Amino acid sequence: MKSILTGLGLLVVILAVTVFWAAPGGAQKPNPKALFEEKCSRCHETNRALIKTKTLDGWKDTVKRMMGKKNAAISKQEAELITQYLFGIRGTK
């Protein structure tokens, strides 16, 4: 009986750890489009960026400049995702 309870206890711990790691905010990758829309719309309409075409370095410079704005609150990781997103949809060589 004791070994059954120990086994069930171990199963509960494994299940709890699995649920914790699979929970939102765990190992999920952020959606770059949603991140762009959330962060960039704090200061201006998103179409302001979407009407432009830039090189990868051009988008990096723009996003870096926006990181310095008061309301932006863009981390380095978020900036990289936003830059790649913008270059992917509005990039040029």
mmCIF file with all atom_site columns, C-alpha atoms in Angstrom:
data_model
loop_
_atom_site.group_PDB
_atom_site.id
_atom_site.type_symbol
_atom_site.label_atom_id
_atom_site.label_alt_id
_atom_site.label_comp_id
_atom_site.label_asym_id
_atom_site.label_entity_id
_atom_site.label_seq_id
_atom_site.pdbx_PDB_ins_code
_atom_site.Cartn_x
_atom_site.Cartn_y
_atom_site.Cartn_z
_atom_site.occupancy
_atom_site.B_iso_or_equiv
_atom_site.pdbx_formal_charge
_atom_site.auth_seq_id
_atom_site.auth_comp_id
_atom_site.auth_asym_id
_atom_site.auth_atom_id
_atom_site.pdbx_PDB_model_num
ATOM 1  C CA . MET A 1 1  ? 0.000  0.000  0.000   1.00 0.00 ? 1  MET A CA 1
ATOM 2  C CA . LYS A 1 2  ? 2.848  2.361  0.900   1.00 0.00 ? 2  LYS A CA 1
ATOM 3  C CA . SER A 1 3  ? 4.536  1.794  -2.491  1.00 0.00 ? 3  SER A CA 1
ATOM 4  C CA . ILE A 1 4  ? 1.275  2.587  -4.301  1.00 0.00 ? 4  ILE A CA 1
ATOM 5  C CA . LEU A 1 5  ? 0.942  5.870  -2.409  1.00 0.00 ? 5  LEU A CA 1
ATOM 6  C CA . THR A 1 6  ? 4.593  6.709  -3.104  1.00 0.00 ? 6  THR A CA 1
ATOM 7  C CA . GLY A 1 7  ? 4.044  5.959  -6.795  1.00 0.00 ? 7  GLY A CA 1
ATOM 8  C CA . LEU A 1 8  ? 0.911  8.120  -6.872  1.00 0.00 ? 8  LEU A CA 1
ATOM 9  C CA . GLY A 1 9  ? 2.769  10.931 -5.095  1.00 0.00 ? 9  GLY A CA 1
ATOM 10 C CA . LEU A 1 10 ? 5.541  10.768 -7.668  1.00 0.00 ? 10 LEU A CA 1
ATOM 11 C CA . LEU A 1 11 ? 2.980  10.808 -10.476 1.00 0.00 ? 11 LEU A CA 1
ATOM 12 C CA . VAL A 1 12 ? 1.320  13.912 -8.997  1.00 0.00 ? 12 VAL A CA 1
ATOM 13 C CA . VAL A 1 13 ? 4.693  15.697 -8.799  1.00 0.00 ? 13 VAL A CA 1
ATOM 14 C CA . ILE A 1 14 ? 5.534  14.795 -12.413 1.00 0.00 ? 14 ILE A CA 1
ATOM 15 C CA . LEU A 1 15 ? 2.116  15.954 -13.577 1.00 0.00 ? 15 LEU A CA 1
ATOM 16 C CA . ALA A 1 16 ? 2.425  19.242 -11.664 1.00 0.00 ? 16 ALA A CA 1
ATOM 17 C CA . VAL A 1 17 ? 5.851  19.953 -13.169 1.00 0.00 ? 17 VAL A CA 1
ATOM 18 C CA . THR A 1 18 ? 4.563  19.132 -16.660 1.00 0.00 ? 18 THR A CA 1
ATOM 19 C CA . VAL A 1 19 ? 1.584  21.451 -16.267 1.00 0.00 ? 19 VAL A CA 1
ATOM 20 C CA . PHE A 1 20 ? 3.815  24.227 -14.914 1.00 0.00 ? 20 PHE A CA 1
ATOM 21 C CA . TRP A 1 21 ? 6.226  24.064 -17.871 1.00 0.00 ? 21 TRP A CA 1
ATOM 22 C CA . ALA A 1 22 ? 3.383  23.834 -20.401 1.00 0.00 ? 22 ALA A CA 1
ATOM 23 C CA . ALA A 1 23 ? 1.463  26.744 -18.863 1.00 0.00 ? 23 ALA A CA 1
ATOM 24 C CA . PRO A 1 24 ? 1.185  30.033 -20.781 1.00 0.00 ? 24 PRO A CA 1
ATOM 25 C CA . GLY A 1 25 ? 4.295  32.106 -20.302 1.00 0.00 ? 25 GLY A CA 1
ATOM 26 C CA . GLY A 1 26 ? 6.423  29.005 -19.850 1.00 0.00 ? 26 GLY A CA 1
ATOM 27 C CA . ALA A 1 27 ? 8.343  27.948 -22.935 1.00 0.00 ? 27 ALA A CA 1
ATOM 28 C CA . GLN A 1 28 ? 6.010  29.508 -25.490 1.00 0.00 ? 28 GLN A CA 1
ATOM 29 C CA . LYS A 1 29 ? 7.484  31.665 -28.238 1.00 0.00 ? 29 LYS A CA 1
ATOM 30 C CA . PRO A 1 30 ? 5.932  35.098 -28.553 1.00 0.00 ? 30 PRO A CA 1
ATOM 31 C CA . ASN A 1 31 ? 4.012  35.933 -31.703 1.00 0.00 ? 31 ASN A CA 1
ATOM 32 C CA . PRO A 1 32 ? 6.160  38.554 -33.515 1.00 0.00 ? 32 PRO A CA 1
ATOM 33 C CA . LYS A 1 33 ? 3.186  40.191 -35.233 1.00 0.00 ? 33 LYS A CA 1
ATOM 34 C CA . ALA A 1 34 ? 1.263  40.530 -31.970 1.00 0.00 ? 34 ALA A CA 1
ATOM 35 C CA . LEU A 1 35 ? 4.398  41.807 -30.245 1.00 0.00 ? 35 LEU A CA 1
ATOM 36 C CA . PHE A 1 36 ? 4.911  44.409 -32.990 1.00 0.00 ? 36 PHE A CA 1
ATOM 37 C CA . GLU A 1 37 ? 1.276  45.494 -32.760 1.00 0.00 ? 37 GLU A CA 1
ATOM 38 C CA . GLU A 1 38 ? 1.330  45.701 -28.963 1.00 0.00 ? 38 GLU A CA 1
ATOM 39 C CA . LYS A 1 39 ? 4.623  47.539 -28.545 1.00 0.00 ? 39 LYS A CA 1
ATOM 40 C CA . CYS A 1 40 ? 4.627  49.821 -31.577 1.00 0.00 ? 40 CYS A CA 1
ATOM 41 C CA . SER A 1 41 ? 1.007  50.939 -31.276 1.00 0.00 ? 41 SER A CA 1
ATOM 42 C CA . ARG A 1 42 ? 1.786  52.463 -27.866 1.00 0.00 ? 42 ARG A CA 1
ATOM 43 C CA . CYS A 1 43 ? 3.284  55.484 -29.629 1.00 0.00 ? 43 CYS A CA 1
ATOM 44 C CA . HIS A 1 44 ? 1.890  55.487 -33.172 1.00 0.00 ? 44 HIS A CA 1
ATOM 45 C CA . GLU A 1 45 ? -0.346 53.678 -35.639 1.00 0.00 ? 45 GLU A CA 1
ATOM 46 C CA . THR A 1 46 ? 1.230  50.432 -36.819 1.00 0.00 ? 46 THR A CA 1
ATOM 47 C CA . ASN A 1 47 ? 0.658  51.364 -40.460 1.00 0.00 ? 47 ASN A CA 1
ATOM 48 C CA . ARG A 1 48 ? 3.322  54.032 -39.978 1.00 0.00 ? 48 ARG A CA 1
ATOM 49 C CA . ALA A 1 49 ? 5.931  51.261 -40.069 1.00 0.00 ? 49 ALA A CA 1
ATOM 50 C CA . LEU A 1 50 ? 4.088  49.044 -42.519 1.00 0.00 ? 50 LEU A CA 1
ATOM 51 C CA . ILE A 1 51 ? 4.212  51.580 -45.357 1.00 0.00 ? 51 ILE A CA 1
ATOM 52 C CA . LYS A 1 52 ? 8.021  51.642 -45.263 1.00 0.00 ? 52 LYS A CA 1
ATOM 53 C CA . THR A 1 53 ? 10.559 49.295 -46.839 1.00 0.00 ? 53 THR A CA 1
ATOM 54 C CA . LYS A 1 54 ? 14.011 48.978 -45.269 1.00 0.00 ? 54 LYS A CA 1
ATOM 55 C CA . THR A 1 55 ? 17.065 46.776 -45.192 1.00 0.00 ? 55 THR A CA 1
ATOM 56 C CA . LEU A 1 56 ? 17.669 44.576 -42.162 1.00 0.00 ? 56 LEU A CA 1
ATOM 57 C CA . ASP A 1 57 ? 20.109 47.163 -40.807 1.00 0.00 ? 57 ASP A CA 1
ATOM 58 C CA . GLY A 1 58 ? 17.540 49.885 -41.438 1.00 0.00 ? 58 GLY A CA 1
ATOM 59 C CA . TRP A 1 59 ? 14.911 48.012 -39.414 1.00 0.00 ? 59 TRP A CA 1
ATOM 60 C CA . LYS A 1 60 ? 17.459 47.319 -36.664 1.00 0.00 ? 60 LYS A CA 1
ATOM 61 C CA . ASP A 1 61 ? 18.261 51.029 -36.430 1.00 0.00 ? 61 ASP A CA 1
ATOM 62 C CA . THR A 1 62 ? 14.583 51.982 -36.358 1.00 0.00 ? 62 THR A CA 1
ATOM 63 C CA . VAL A 1 63 ? 13.646 49.470 -33.678 1.00 0.00 ? 63 VAL A CA 1
ATOM 64 C CA . LYS A 1 64 ? 16.704 50.391 -31.610 1.00 0.00 ? 64 LYS A CA 1
ATOM 65 C CA . ARG A 1 65 ? 15.688 54.056 -31.788 1.00 0.00 ? 65 ARG A CA 1
ATOM 66 C CA . MET A 1 66 ? 12.145 53.145 -30.719 1.00 0.00 ? 66 MET A CA 1
ATOM 67 C CA . MET A 1 67 ? 13.498 51.174 -27.736 1.00 0.00 ? 67 MET A CA 1
ATOM 68 C CA . GLY A 1 68 ? 14.678 54.490 -26.318 1.00 0.00 ? 68 GLY A CA 1
ATOM 69 C CA . LYS A 1 69 ? 11.198 56.018 -26.331 1.00 0.00 ? 69 LYS A CA 1
ATOM 70 C CA . LYS A 1 70 ? 9.535  56.483 -22.953 1.00 0.00 ? 70 LYS A CA 1
ATOM 71 C CA . ASN A 1 71 ? 6.435  54.337 -23.556 1.00 0.00 ? 71 ASN A CA 1
ATOM 72 C CA . ALA A 1 72 ? 8.079  51.634 -25.665 1.00 0.00 ? 72 ALA A CA 1
ATOM 73 C CA . ALA A 1 73 ? 9.243  49.173 -22.983 1.00 0.00 ? 73 ALA A CA 1
ATOM 74 C CA . ILE A 1 74 ? 10.849 46.911 -25.596 1.00 0.00 ? 74 ILE A CA 1
ATOM 75 C CA . SER A 1 75 ? 13.411 44.382 -24.397 1.00 0.00 ? 75 SER A CA 1
ATOM 76 C CA . LYS A 1 76 ? 16.386 43.327 -26.514 1.00 0.00 ? 76 LYS A CA 1
ATOM 77 C CA . GLN A 1 77 ? 14.725 39.969 -27.220 1.00 0.00 ? 77 GLN A CA 1
ATOM 78 C CA . GLU A 1 78 ? 11.487 41.665 -28.231 1.00 0.00 ? 78 GLU A CA 1
ATOM 79 C CA . ALA A 1 79 ? 13.404 44.116 -30.420 1.00 0.00 ? 79 ALA A CA 1
ATOM 80 C CA . GLU A 1 80 ? 15.019 41.222 -32.273 1.00 0.00 ? 80 GLU A CA 1
ATOM 81 C CA . LEU A 1 81 ? 11.634 39.572 -32.893 1.00 0.00 ? 81 LEU A CA 1
ATOM 82 C CA . ILE A 1 82 ? 10.071 42.843 -34.026 1.00 0.00 ? 82 ILE A CA 1
ATOM 83 C CA . THR A 1 83 ? 13.023 43.581 -36.314 1.00 0.00 ? 83 THR A CA 1
ATOM 84 C CA . GLN A 1 84 ? 12.862 40.143 -37.919 1.00 0.00 ? 84 GLN A CA 1
ATOM 85 C CA . TYR A 1 85 ? 9.089  40.459 -38.330 1.00 0.00 ? 85 TYR A CA 1
ATOM 86 C CA . LEU A 1 86 ? 9.337  43.861 -40.011 1.00 0.00 ? 86 LEU A CA 1
ATOM 87 C CA . PHE A 1 87 ? 12.173 42.748 -42.248 1.00 0.00 ? 87 PHE A CA 1
ATOM 88 C CA . GLY A 1 88 ? 10.217 39.636 -43.180 1.00 0.00 ? 88 GLY A CA 1
ATOM 89 C CA . ILE A 1 89 ? 7.174  41.573 -44.351 1.00 0.00 ? 89 ILE A CA 1
ATOM 90 C CA . ARG A 1 90 ? 8.698  44.942 -45.335 1.00 0.00 ? 90 ARG A CA 1
ATOM 91 C CA . GLY A 1 91 ? 12.356 44.189 -45.960 1.00 0.00 ? 91 GLY A CA 1
ATOM 92 C CA . THR A 1 92 ? 14.577 44.854 -48.932 1.00 0.00 ? 92 THR A CA 1
ATOM 93 C CA . LYS A 1 93 ? 18.130 43.839 -49.763 1.00 0.00 ? 93 LYS A CA 1
#
